[in-house]
PDB file of C-alpha atoms in Angstrom:
ATOM      1  CA  MET F   1     -17.519  -6.909  17.495  1.00  0.00           C
ATOM      2  CA  ARG F   2     -17.482  -5.713  13.878  1.00  0.00           C
ATOM      3  CA  HIS F   3     -20.830  -3.947  14.344  1.00  0.00           C
ATOM      4  CA  GLU F   4     -19.564  -2.386  17.582  1.00  0.00           C
ATOM      5  CA  LYS F   5     -16.572  -0.887  15.781  1.00  0.00           C
ATOM      6  CA  GLY F   6     -18.850   0.534  13.120  1.00  0.00           C
ATOM      7  CA  ALA F   7     -21.056   2.132  15.772  1.00  0.00           C
ATOM      8  CA  ARG F   8     -18.028   3.734  17.410  1.00  0.00           C
ATOM      9  CA  LEU F   9     -16.878   5.193  14.083  1.00  0.00           C
ATOM     10  CA  LEU F  10     -20.355   6.630  13.510  1.00  0.00           C
ATOM     11  CA  GLU F  11     -20.286   8.094  17.026  1.00  0.00           C
ATOM     12  CA  LEU F  12     -16.998   9.843  16.237  1.00  0.00           C
ATOM     13  CA  ALA F  13     -18.391  11.119  12.928  1.00  0.00           C
ATOM     14  CA  ARG F  14     -21.374  12.611  14.755  1.00  0.00           C
ATOM     15  CA  MET F  15     -19.046  14.320  17.212  1.00  0.00           C
ATOM     16  CA  LEU F  16     -17.014  15.863  14.382  1.00  0.00           C
ATOM     17  CA  ALA F  17     -20.160  16.991  12.566  1.00  0.00           C
ATOM     18  CA  GLY F  18     -21.622  18.479  15.733  1.00  0.00           C
ATOM     19  CA  THR F  19     -18.815  20.919  16.530  1.00  0.00           C
ATOM     20  CA  ALA F  20     -18.082  24.246  14.866  1.00  0.00           C
ATOM     21  CA  GLU F  21     -14.561  24.577  16.322  1.00  0.00           C
ATOM     22  CA  GLY F  22     -13.498  20.992  15.677  1.00  0.00           C
ATOM     23  CA  LEU F  23     -11.957  18.459  18.064  1.00  0.00           C
ATOM     24  CA  THR F  24      -8.325  17.647  18.772  1.00  0.00           C
ATOM     25  CA  LEU F  25      -7.145  14.039  18.875  1.00  0.00           C
ATOM     26  CA  ASP F  26      -6.850  14.232  22.648  1.00  0.00           C
ATOM     27  CA  GLU F  27     -10.441  15.507  22.948  1.00  0.00           C
ATOM     28  CA  MET F  28     -11.681  12.690  20.727  1.00  0.00           C
ATOM     29  CA  ALA F  29      -9.796  10.114  22.784  1.00  0.00           C
ATOM     30  CA  GLU F  30     -11.201  11.505  26.051  1.00  0.00           C
ATOM     31  CA  ARG F  31     -14.806  11.525  24.826  1.00  0.00           C
ATOM     32  CA  LEU F  32     -14.596   8.008  23.417  1.00  0.00           C
ATOM     33  CA  GLY F  33     -12.501   6.605  26.268  1.00  0.00           C
ATOM     34  CA  VAL F  34      -9.792   5.185  24.001  1.00  0.00           C
ATOM     35  CA  ALA F  35      -6.040   5.615  23.556  1.00  0.00           C
ATOM     36  CA  ARG F  36      -4.609   8.264  21.233  1.00  0.00           C
ATOM     37  CA  ARG F  37      -3.259   5.662  18.774  1.00  0.00           C
ATOM     38  CA  THR F  38      -6.716   4.108  18.574  1.00  0.00           C
ATOM     39  CA  VAL F  39      -8.447   7.410  17.921  1.00  0.00           C
ATOM     40  CA  GLU F  40      -5.899   8.216  15.201  1.00  0.00           C
ATOM     41  CA  ARG F  41      -6.936   5.052  13.343  1.00  0.00           C
ATOM     42  CA  MET F  42     -10.603   5.885  13.916  1.00  0.00           C
ATOM     43  CA  ARG F  43     -10.105   9.414  12.549  1.00  0.00           C
ATOM     44  CA  ASP F  44      -8.482   8.018   9.412  1.00  0.00           C
ATOM     45  CA  ALA F  45     -11.371   5.578   8.928  1.00  0.00           C
ATOM     46  CA  VAL F  46     -13.940   8.385   9.326  1.00  0.00           C
ATOM     47  CA  ALA F  47     -12.032  10.530   6.815  1.00  0.00           C
ATOM     48  CA  THR F  48     -12.301   7.698   4.283  1.00  0.00           C
ATOM     49  CA  VAL F  49     -16.098   7.526   4.644  1.00  0.00           C
ATOM     50  CA  PHE F  50     -16.589  11.293   4.995  1.00  0.00           C
ATOM     51  CA  PRO F  51     -14.050  12.993   2.706  1.00  0.00           C
ATOM     52  CA  ALA F  52     -15.482  16.416   3.612  1.00  0.00           C
ATOM     53  CA  MET F  53     -13.695  16.184   6.970  1.00  0.00           C
ATOM     54  CA  GLU F  54     -11.308  19.113   7.260  1.00  0.00           C
ATOM     55  CA  VAL F  55      -8.355  20.108   9.413  1.00  0.00           C
ATOM     56  CA  VAL F  56      -8.362  23.410  11.326  1.00  0.00           C
ATOM     57  CA  GLU F  57      -4.993  24.770  12.470  1.00  0.00           C
ATOM     58  CA  ASP F  58      -5.321  26.125  16.010  1.00  0.00           C
ATOM     59  CA  GLY F  59      -1.909  27.322  17.128  1.00  0.00           C
ATOM     60  CA  ARG F  60       0.138  24.229  17.907  1.00  0.00           C
ATOM     61  CA  GLU F  61      -2.887  21.936  17.775  1.00  0.00           C
ATOM     62  CA  ARG F  62      -4.857  20.554  14.861  1.00  0.00           C
ATOM     63  CA  ARG F  63      -8.617  20.269  15.072  1.00  0.00           C
ATOM     64  CA  PHE F  64     -10.835  18.113  12.914  1.00  0.00           C
ATOM     65  CA  ARG F  65     -14.460  18.606  11.914  1.00  0.00           C
ATOM     66  CA  ILE F  66     -17.047  17.649   9.304  1.00  0.00           C
ATOM     67  CA  PRO F  67     -18.466  21.065   8.352  1.00  0.00           C
ATOM     68  CA  SER F  68     -21.258  19.895   6.034  1.00  0.00           C
ATOM     69  CA  GLY F  69     -22.877  17.632   8.620  1.00  0.00           C
ATOM     70  CA  LEU F  70     -24.002  14.057   8.102  1.00  0.00           C
ATOM     71  CA  ASP F  71     -26.608  12.706   5.753  1.00  0.00           C
ATOM     72  CA  GLY F  72     -29.967  11.861   7.343  1.00  0.00           C
ATOM     73  CA  LEU F  73     -29.218   8.183   6.711  1.00  0.00           C
ATOM     74  CA  PHE F  74     -26.626   8.314   9.474  1.00  0.00           C
ATOM     75  CA  GLN F  75     -28.674  10.487  11.815  1.00  0.00           C
ATOM     76  CA  ALA F  76     -31.882   8.498  12.357  1.00  0.00           C
ATOM     77  CA  PRO F  77     -32.730   8.516  16.092  1.00  0.00           C
ATOM     78  CA  THR F  78     -33.439   5.343  18.039  1.00  0.00           C
ATOM     79  CA  ALA F  79     -36.705   4.530  19.792  1.00  0.00           C
ATOM     80  CA  GLU F  80     -34.937   5.026  23.131  1.00  0.00           C
ATOM     81  CA  GLU F  81     -33.758   8.522  22.164  1.00  0.00           C
ATOM     82  CA  LEU F  82     -37.213   9.613  21.008  1.00  0.00           C
ATOM     83  CA  ALA F  83     -38.842   8.122  24.122  1.00  0.00           C
ATOM     84  CA  ALA F  84     -36.392  10.063  26.313  1.00  0.00           C
ATOM     85  CA  LEU F  85     -37.264  13.283  24.457  1.00  0.00           C
ATOM     86  CA  THR F  86     -41.009  12.694  24.864  1.00  0.00           C
ATOM     87  CA  ALA F  87     -40.630  11.772  28.538  1.00  0.00           C
ATOM     88  CA  SER F  88     -38.581  14.895  29.220  1.00  0.00           C
ATOM     89  CA  ALA F  89     -41.277  17.094  27.678  1.00  0.00           C
ATOM     90  CA  GLU F  90     -43.980  15.393  29.751  1.00  0.00           C
ATOM     91  CA  ALA F  91     -41.910  15.758  32.936  1.00  0.00           C
ATOM     92  CA  MET F  92     -41.467  19.478  32.326  1.00  0.00           C
ATOM     93  CA  ASP F  93     -45.187  19.885  31.663  1.00  0.00           C
ATOM     94  CA  ARG F  94     -46.011  18.215  34.986  1.00  0.00           C
ATOM     95  CA  GLN F  95     -43.575  20.498  36.781  1.00  0.00           C
ATOM     96  CA  GLY F  96     -45.174  23.581  35.244  1.00  0.00           C
ATOM     97  CA  ALA F  97     -42.287  24.237  32.851  1.00  0.00           C
ATOM     98  CA  HIS F  98     -44.649  24.630  29.892  1.00  0.00           C
ATOM     99  CA  ALA F  99     -42.389  26.856  27.786  1.00  0.00           C
ATOM    100  CA  ARG F 100     -39.484  24.414  27.835  1.00  0.00           C
ATOM    101  CA  ALA F 101     -41.862  21.484  27.336  1.00  0.00           C
ATOM    102  CA  ALA F 102     -43.210  23.175  24.202  1.00  0.00           C
ATOM    103  CA  ALA F 103     -39.650  23.698  22.940  1.00  0.00           C
ATOM    104  CA  LEU F 104     -38.881  19.999  23.377  1.00  0.00           C
ATOM    105  CA  ARG F 105     -42.073  18.977  21.573  1.00  0.00           C
ATOM    106  CA  ALA F 106     -41.221  21.328  18.703  1.00  0.00           C
ATOM    107  CA  LEU F 107     -37.794  19.703  18.496  1.00  0.00           C
ATOM    108  CA  GLU F 108     -39.412  16.262  18.518  1.00  0.00           C
ATOM    109  CA  GLN F 109     -41.624  17.232  15.567  1.00  0.00           C
ATOM    110  CA  LYS F 110     -38.632  18.564  13.638  1.00  0.00           C
ATOM    111  CA  VAL F 111     -36.737  15.325  14.229  1.00  0.00           C
ATOM    112  CA  LEU F 112     -39.702  13.202  13.128  1.00  0.00           C
ATOM    113  CA  SER F 113     -40.389  15.321  10.054  1.00  0.00           C
ATOM    114  CA  ALA F 114     -36.736  14.982   8.977  1.00  0.00           C
ATOM    115  CA  MET F 115     -36.905  11.181   9.156  1.00  0.00           C
ATOM    116  CA  ARG F 116     -37.793   9.026   6.201  1.00  0.00           C
ATOM    117  CA  ALA F 117     -41.293   7.575   6.306  1.00  0.00           C
ATOM    118  CA  SER F 118     -39.936   4.026   6.316  1.00  0.00           C
ATOM    119  CA  ALA F 119     -37.750   4.793   9.346  1.00  0.00           C
ATOM    120  CA  ARG F 120     -40.701   6.321  11.224  1.00  0.00           C
ATOM    121  CA  ARG F 121     -42.850   3.253  10.545  1.00  0.00           C
ATOM    122  CA  ARG F 122     -40.059   0.963  11.698  1.00  0.00           C
ATOM    123  CA  LEU F 123     -39.610   2.857  14.979  1.00  0.00           C
ATOM    124  CA  ALA F 124     -43.309   3.340  15.765  1.00  0.00           C
ATOM    125  CA  PRO F 125     -44.002  -0.027  17.515  1.00  0.00           C
ATOM    126  CA  ASP F 126     -40.901   0.165  19.752  1.00  0.00           C
ATOM    127  CA  LEU F 127     -41.541   3.823  20.564  1.00  0.00           C
ATOM    128  CA  GLU F 128     -45.161   3.149  21.530  1.00  0.00           C
ATOM    129  CA  ALA F 129     -44.114   0.231  23.737  1.00  0.00           C
ATOM    130  CA  LEU F 130     -41.526   2.345  25.591  1.00  0.00           C
ATOM    131  CA  LEU F 131     -43.903   5.268  26.114  1.00  0.00           C
ATOM    132  CA  GLN F 132     -46.523   2.964  27.637  1.00  0.00           C
ATOM    133  CA  ALA F 133     -44.003   1.152  29.853  1.00  0.00           C
ATOM    134  CA  GLU F 134     -42.115   4.148  31.293  1.00  0.00           C
ATOM    135  CA  THR F 135     -43.216   7.166  33.297  1.00  0.00           C
ATOM    136  CA  ILE F 136     -41.760   9.682  35.736  1.00  0.00           C
ATOM    137  CA  ALA F 137     -42.928   9.852  39.327  1.00  0.00           C
ATOM    138  CA  VAL F 138     -44.249  13.280  40.300  1.00  0.00           C
ATOM    139  CA  GLN F 139     -42.586  14.587  43.462  1.00  0.00           C
ATOM    140  CA  ALA F 140     -44.229  16.890  45.964  1.00  0.00           C
ATOM    141  CA  GLY F 141     -42.973  20.456  45.942  1.00  0.00           C
ATOM    142  CA  PRO F 142     -43.532  23.875  44.407  1.00  0.00           C
ATOM    143  CA  ARG F 143     -44.269  24.098  40.693  1.00  0.00           C
ATOM    144  CA  PRO F 144     -41.651  26.250  38.945  1.00  0.00           C
ATOM    145  CA  PHE F 145     -42.975  29.428  37.347  1.00  0.00           C
ATOM    146  CA  GLU F 146     -42.442  29.773  33.604  1.00  0.00           C
ATOM    147  CA  GLU F 147     -44.437  32.651  32.158  1.00  0.00           C
ATOM    148  CA  GLU F 148     -43.521  32.461  28.494  1.00  0.00           C
ATOM    149  CA  THR F 149     -43.327  36.240  27.951  1.00  0.00           C
ATOM    150  CA  VAL F 150     -41.020  36.695  30.956  1.00  0.00           C
ATOM    151  CA  LEU F 151     -38.759  33.830  29.933  1.00  0.00           C
ATOM    152  CA  ALA F 152     -38.633  35.070  26.335  1.00  0.00           C
ATOM    153  CA  ALA F 153     -37.640  38.590  27.439  1.00  0.00           C
ATOM    154  CA  VAL F 154     -34.906  37.276  29.737  1.00  0.00           C
ATOM    155  CA  ARG F 155     -33.491  35.063  27.000  1.00  0.00           C
ATOM    156  CA  GLU F 156     -33.606  37.913  24.481  1.00  0.00           C
ATOM    157  CA  ALA F 157     -31.641  40.148  26.877  1.00  0.00           C
ATOM    158  CA  LEU F 158     -29.080  37.383  27.424  1.00  0.00           C
ATOM    159  CA  LYS F 159     -28.625  36.822  23.685  1.00  0.00           C
ATOM    160  CA  ALA F 160     -28.497  40.541  22.891  1.00  0.00           C
ATOM    161  CA  LEU F 161     -26.118  41.326  25.784  1.00  0.00           C
ATOM    162  CA  SER F 162     -28.612  43.982  26.854  1.00  0.00           C
ATOM    163  CA  THR F 163     -29.815  45.153  30.238  1.00  0.00           C
ATOM    164  CA  LEU F 164     -33.331  44.203  31.295  1.00  0.00           C
ATOM    165  CA  ARG F 165     -35.877  46.444  33.009  1.00  0.00           C
ATOM    166  CA  PHE F 166     -38.848  45.074  34.986  1.00  0.00           C
ATOM    167  CA  ARG F 167     -41.143  45.676  37.936  1.00  0.00           C
ATOM    168  CA  TYR F 168     -40.138  43.414  40.804  1.00  0.00           C
ATOM    169  CA  GLU F 169     -42.790  42.419  43.328  1.00  0.00           C
ATOM    170  CA  GLY F 170     -40.315  41.069  45.851  1.00  0.00           C
ATOM    171  CA  GLY F 171     -37.418  42.071  48.026  1.00  0.00           C
ATOM    172  CA  SER F 172     -37.485  44.969  50.476  1.00  0.00           C
ATOM    173  CA  GLN F 173     -39.272  47.346  48.053  1.00  0.00           C
ATOM    174  CA  PRO F 174     -42.048  45.449  46.253  1.00  0.00           C
ATOM    175  CA  GLY F 175     -43.218  47.118  43.064  1.00  0.00           C
ATOM    176  CA  ARG F 176     -39.993  48.984  42.402  1.00  0.00           C
ATOM    177  CA  VAL F 177     -38.793  49.123  38.783  1.00  0.00           C
ATOM    178  CA  ARG F 178     -35.326  47.599  38.407  1.00  0.00           C
ATOM    179  CA  GLU F 179     -32.774  47.575  35.622  1.00  0.00           C
ATOM    180  CA  VAL F 180     -30.340  44.681  35.736  1.00  0.00           C
ATOM    181  CA  THR F 181     -27.489  43.069  33.860  1.00  0.00           C
ATOM    182  CA  PRO F 182     -28.641  39.458  33.293  1.00  0.00           C
ATOM    183  CA  TYR F 183     -26.091  36.704  33.944  1.00  0.00           C
ATOM    184  CA  GLY F 184     -28.221  33.601  33.431  1.00  0.00           C
ATOM    185  CA  ILE F 185     -31.212  31.535  34.558  1.00  0.00           C
ATOM    186  CA  LEU F 186     -31.320  28.916  37.316  1.00  0.00           C
ATOM    187  CA  PHE F 187     -33.995  26.275  36.754  1.00  0.00           C
ATOM    188  CA  GLY F 188     -35.069  24.203  39.739  1.00  0.00           C
ATOM    189  CA  ARG F 189     -37.875  23.888  42.258  1.00  0.00           C
ATOM    190  CA  SER F 190     -38.271  27.612  41.654  1.00  0.00           C
ATOM    191  CA  ASN F 191     -36.807  29.490  38.693  1.00  0.00           C
ATOM    192  CA  TYR F 192     -34.521  32.482  39.169  1.00  0.00           C
ATOM    193  CA  LEU F 193     -32.889  35.136  37.047  1.00  0.00           C
ATOM    194  CA  VAL F 194     -29.276  35.648  38.120  1.00  0.00           C
ATOM    195  CA  ALA F 195     -28.542  39.324  37.523  1.00  0.00           C
ATOM    196  CA  GLU F 196     -26.807  42.382  38.970  1.00  0.00           C
ATOM    197  CA  GLU F 197     -28.779  45.573  39.444  1.00  0.00           C
ATOM    198  CA  VAL F 198     -27.309  48.372  37.364  1.00  0.00           C
ATOM    199  CA  GLY F 199     -25.401  50.862  39.533  1.00  0.00           C
ATOM    200  CA  ALA F 200     -25.775  48.866  42.759  1.00  0.00           C
ATOM    201  CA  GLY F 201     -22.295  47.364  42.725  1.00  0.00           C
ATOM    202  CA  THR F 202     -23.420  44.436  44.882  1.00  0.00           C
ATOM    203  CA  GLY F 203     -22.675  41.619  42.439  1.00  0.00           C
ATOM    204  CA  PRO F 204     -25.160  39.084  41.106  1.00  0.00           C
ATOM    205  CA  ARG F 205     -28.229  38.067  43.089  1.00  0.00           C
ATOM    206  CA  ASN F 206     -31.219  35.821  42.461  1.00  0.00           C
ATOM    207  CA  TRP F 207     -34.516  37.304  41.254  1.00  0.00           C
ATOM    208  CA  ARG F 208     -37.569  35.028  41.343  1.00  0.00           C
ATOM    209  CA  LEU F 209     -39.118  34.879  37.897  1.00  0.00           C
ATOM    210  CA  ASP F 210     -42.650  34.661  39.305  1.00  0.00           C
ATOM    211  CA  ARG F 211     -42.119  38.127  40.812  1.00  0.00           C
ATOM    212  CA  VAL F 212     -40.872  39.712  37.580  1.00  0.00           C
ATOM    213  CA  PHE F 213     -43.510  41.759  35.718  1.00  0.00           C
ATOM    214  CA  GLU F 214     -43.503  43.876  32.558  1.00  0.00           C
ATOM    215  CA  PRO F 215     -39.982  42.882  31.414  1.00  0.00           C
ATOM    216  CA  GLU F 216     -38.394  45.099  28.763  1.00  0.00           C
ATOM    217  CA  VAL F 217     -35.156  44.578  26.849  1.00  0.00           C
ATOM    218  CA  THR F 218     -33.612  48.058  26.938  1.00  0.00           C
ATOM    219  CA  GLY F 219     -31.019  47.713  24.187  1.00  0.00           C
ATOM    220  CA  ARG F 220     -28.364  49.215  26.476  1.00  0.00           C
ATOM    221  CA  ALA F 221     -25.141  47.236  26.677  1.00  0.00           C
ATOM    222  CA  ALA F 222     -24.941  44.852  29.615  1.00  0.00           C
ATOM    223  CA  ASP F 223     -21.449  44.750  31.098  1.00  0.00           C
ATOM    224  CA  ARG F 224     -21.238  41.167  32.358  1.00  0.00           C
ATOM    225  CA  PRO F 225     -17.838  40.017  33.711  1.00  0.00           C
ATOM    226  CA  GLU F 226     -16.077  37.762  31.215  1.00  0.00           C
ATOM    227  CA  ASP F 227     -14.891  35.370  33.940  1.00  0.00           C
ATOM    228  CA  PHE F 228     -18.365  34.796  35.393  1.00  0.00           C
ATOM    229  CA  SER F 229     -19.457  31.135  35.387  1.00  0.00           C
ATOM    230  CA  LEU F 230     -23.121  30.380  36.048  1.00  0.00           C
ATOM    231  CA  GLN F 231     -22.241  26.810  37.004  1.00  0.00           C
ATOM    232  CA  ALA F 232     -19.618  27.961  39.499  1.00  0.00           C
ATOM    233  CA  TYR F 233     -22.092  30.462  40.938  1.00  0.00           C
ATOM    234  CA  ALA F 234     -24.730  27.755  41.348  1.00  0.00           C
ATOM    235  CA  ASP F 235     -22.191  25.400  42.929  1.00  0.00           C
ATOM    236  CA  GLU F 236     -21.489  27.920  45.697  1.00  0.00           C
ATOM    237  CA  SER F 237     -24.885  27.231  47.244  1.00  0.00           C
ATOM    238  CA  PHE F 238     -26.486  24.031  48.523  1.00  0.00           C
ATOM    239  CA  GLY F 239     -29.719  25.113  46.834  1.00  0.00           C
ATOM    240  CA  ILE F 240     -30.895  28.496  45.612  1.00  0.00           C
ATOM    241  CA  TYR F 241     -30.348  30.736  48.620  1.00  0.00           C
ATOM    242  CA  GLN F 242     -27.040  32.603  48.689  1.00  0.00           C
ATOM    243  CA  ASP F 243     -25.557  33.643  52.015  1.00  0.00           C
ATOM    244  CA  ASP F 244     -22.166  33.252  53.747  1.00  0.00           C
ATOM    245  CA  THR F 245     -20.145  30.360  52.363  1.00  0.00           C
ATOM    246  CA  GLU F 246     -19.306  27.739  54.977  1.00  0.00           C
ATOM    247  CA  ASP F 247     -17.123  24.633  55.242  1.00  0.00           C
ATOM    248  CA  VAL F 248     -19.636  21.857  55.898  1.00  0.00           C
ATOM    249  CA  VAL F 249     -18.742  18.531  57.544  1.00  0.00           C
ATOM    250  CA  LEU F 250     -21.430  15.880  57.985  1.00  0.00           C
ATOM    251  CA  ARG F 251     -21.096  12.492  59.667  1.00  0.00           C
ATOM    252  CA  ILE F 252     -23.388   9.817  58.264  1.00  0.00           C
ATOM    253  CA  THR F 253     -23.995   6.919  60.655  1.00  0.00           C
ATOM    254  CA  PRO F 254     -23.241   3.329  59.594  1.00  0.00           C
ATOM    255  CA  GLU F 255     -26.984   2.784  59.096  1.00  0.00           C
ATOM    256  CA  GLY F 256     -27.076   5.567  56.484  1.00  0.00           C
ATOM    257  CA  ARG F 257     -23.762   4.725  54.827  1.00  0.00           C
ATOM    258  CA  GLU F 258     -25.157   3.040  51.694  1.00  0.00           C
ATOM    259  CA  ASP F 259     -27.551   5.918  51.075  1.00  0.00           C
ATOM    260  CA  ALA F 260     -24.741   8.451  51.563  1.00  0.00           C
ATOM    261  CA  LEU F 261     -22.503   6.739  49.023  1.00  0.00           C
ATOM    262  CA  ARG F 262     -25.268   7.012  46.407  1.00  0.00           C
ATOM    263  CA  TRP F 263     -26.265  10.583  47.332  1.00  0.00           C
ATOM    264  CA  ARG F 264     -24.715  13.832  46.133  1.00  0.00           C
ATOM    265  CA  PHE F 265     -24.977  16.666  48.661  1.00  0.00           C
ATOM    266  CA  HIS F 266     -22.838  19.012  46.582  1.00  0.00           C
ATOM    267  CA  ALA F 267     -21.073  19.080  43.215  1.00  0.00           C
ATOM    268  CA  ARG F 268     -17.632  19.332  44.873  1.00  0.00           C
ATOM    269  CA  GLN F 269     -18.174  17.090  47.875  1.00  0.00           C
ATOM    270  CA  LYS F 270     -15.537  14.757  49.306  1.00  0.00           C
ATOM    271  CA  VAL F 271     -16.745  11.448  50.748  1.00  0.00           C
ATOM    272  CA  GLU F 272     -14.547   9.681  53.324  1.00  0.00           C
ATOM    273  CA  PRO F 273     -15.601   6.201  54.557  1.00  0.00           C
ATOM    274  CA  GLN F 274     -14.580   5.655  58.193  1.00  0.00           C
ATOM    275  CA  ALA F 275     -13.317   2.543  59.962  1.00  0.00           C
ATOM    276  CA  ASP F 276     -16.406   2.351  62.213  1.00  0.00           C
ATOM    277  CA  GLY F 277     -18.712   2.131  59.187  1.00  0.00           C
ATOM    278  CA  SER F 278     -19.757   5.780  59.215  1.00  0.00           C
ATOM    279  CA  THR F 279     -19.053   8.243  56.406  1.00  0.00           C
ATOM    280  CA  ILE F 280     -17.730  11.816  56.508  1.00  0.00           C
ATOM    281  CA  VAL F 281     -18.972  14.171  53.785  1.00  0.00           C
ATOM    282  CA  ARG F 282     -17.196  17.503  53.251  1.00  0.00           C
ATOM    283  CA  PHE F 283     -18.059  20.390  50.951  1.00  0.00           C
ATOM    284  CA  ARG F 284     -18.076  24.187  50.878  1.00  0.00           C
ATOM    285  CA  ALA F 285     -21.368  25.959  50.218  1.00  0.00           C
ATOM    286  CA  SER F 286     -23.799  28.665  51.228  1.00  0.00           C
ATOM    287  CA  GLY F 287     -27.525  28.216  51.810  1.00  0.00           C
ATOM    288  CA  MET F 288     -27.495  26.813  55.357  1.00  0.00           C
ATOM    289  CA  ARG F 289     -31.253  27.087  55.818  1.00  0.00           C
ATOM    290  CA  GLU F 290     -31.963  25.031  52.707  1.00  0.00           C
ATOM    291  CA  LEU F 291     -29.344  22.493  53.769  1.00  0.00           C
ATOM    292  CA  ALA F 292     -30.929  22.218  57.225  1.00  0.00           C
ATOM    293  CA  TRP F 293     -34.313  21.571  55.607  1.00  0.00           C
ATOM    294  CA  HIS F 294     -32.787  18.776  53.555  1.00  0.00           C
ATOM    295  CA  LEU F 295     -31.018  17.199  56.520  1.00  0.00           C
ATOM    296  CA  PHE F 296     -34.413  16.729  58.193  1.00  0.00           C
ATOM    297  CA  THR F 297     -35.041  13.970  55.641  1.00  0.00           C
ATOM    298  CA  TRP F 298     -32.066  11.987  56.973  1.00  0.00           C
ATOM    299  CA  GLY F 299     -33.512  11.720  60.485  1.00  0.00           C
ATOM    300  CA  ASP F 300     -30.998  10.312  62.977  1.00  0.00           C
ATOM    301  CA  LYS F 301     -28.656   9.078  60.236  1.00  0.00           C
ATOM    302  CA  VAL F 302     -26.760  12.352  59.963  1.00  0.00           C
ATOM    303  CA  GLU F 303     -24.818  14.464  62.470  1.00  0.00           C
ATOM    304  CA  ILE F 304     -23.697  18.025  61.731  1.00  0.00           C
ATOM    305  CA  VAL F 305     -20.028  18.290  62.694  1.00  0.00           C
ATOM    306  CA  GLU F 306     -19.404  21.735  61.179  1.00  0.00           C
ATOM    307  CA  PRO F 307     -20.143  24.624  60.880  1.00  0.00           C
ATOM    308  CA  PRO F 308     -21.708  26.038  64.067  1.00  0.00           C
ATOM    309  CA  ALA F 309     -23.990  28.191  61.889  1.00  0.00           C
ATOM    310  CA  LEU F 310     -25.584  25.070  60.400  1.00  0.00           C
ATOM    311  CA  GLN F 311     -25.938  23.481  63.854  1.00  0.00           C
ATOM    312  CA  ALA F 312     -27.683  26.629  65.105  1.00  0.00           C
ATOM    313  CA  MET F 313     -29.933  26.716  62.060  1.00  0.00           C
ATOM    314  CA  MET F 314     -30.941  23.088  62.598  1.00  0.00           C
ATOM    315  CA  ARG F 315     -31.706  23.740  66.302  1.00  0.00           C
ATOM    316  CA  SER F 316     -33.798  26.770  65.393  1.00  0.00           C
ATOM    317  CA  GLU F 317     -35.819  24.819  62.832  1.00  0.00           C
ATOM    318  CA  LEU F 318     -36.312  21.925  65.270  1.00  0.00           C
ATOM    319  CA  GLU F 319     -37.488  24.253  68.009  1.00  0.00           C
ATOM    320  CA  ALA F 320     -39.953  25.903  65.635  1.00  0.00           C
ATOM    321  CA  ALA F 321     -41.304  22.484  64.617  1.00  0.00           C
ATOM    322  CA  VAL F 322     -41.672  21.426  68.254  1.00  0.00           C
ATOM    323  CA  ARG F 323     -43.523  24.611  69.172  1.00  0.00           C
ATOM    324  CA  THR F 324     -45.971  24.050  66.338  1.00  0.00           C
ATOM    325  CA  HIS F 325     -46.563  20.312  66.640  1.00  0.00           C
ATOM    326  CA  VAL F 326     -45.929  19.315  70.253  1.00  0.00           C
ATOM    327  CA  ARG F 327     -48.618  20.328  72.757  1.00  0.00           C
ATOM    328  CA  ASN F 328     -48.185  19.973  76.546  1.00  0.00           C
TER     329      ASN F 328
END
């Protein structure tokens, strides 16, 4: 128990050293899952060990932080943390995300080079054992496109708050040069730039990165709405495709109930177990075609209750499959 308390104090110290704005007592308590009185005692104990901890007055609240960071003695990673970093880089490489994989490997080298030689030698056997015993299954599907020059230009425009110009080999006018205000990047089975075309007034749309050529950071100010949330934008759709937003209601049969309780259809879904053993799942999203494709994988364990647009989409996809694969 004594060692556990010490680990929790070190966890709090890392939190306070890892924030520029500082944390309030309530934020500390929420992150650690403890009561406010408990976190007050923990804060006092951390202040004793790390006297550089300072108080930042933020209106009616007080924030606490350790601005000088922690000594490397307190920051040595575990074998599990390094194995997770290595596995993540390998997974991205297998998916075709070579640029992000390279970034993770560069981070891994920086972490290792900052460690003391004795700590590296101590971790080496456990790290090797974990890397040999764990792997990530490769799933079928498209490999995401990550051309390093394209990704670098998009990120530079996002950081510089600049518009981005490129030739787009997609949409209704392939080859047309576009200038857009970049909002963010969606990584997934395919990678997309979320951006609004300058002067179009149509709001953000998704641009496939594998169809973006000759990107150029213009240096002109990009007027992105301050209230835009990339996460909220992504949550509006079941997948990548954006179309009319619908209220979706699915009924999962009793046979599929256990799978449904472990599955997340949408970030804001509501799951309602029924008396007959079935389960009702409700959420609001766009992307009905992509949702219909996914529901194929549930076979006869799912029934579309609403909306009619999703029912029609499923019928259309079924009819197309029958025409292709069923011969009289």
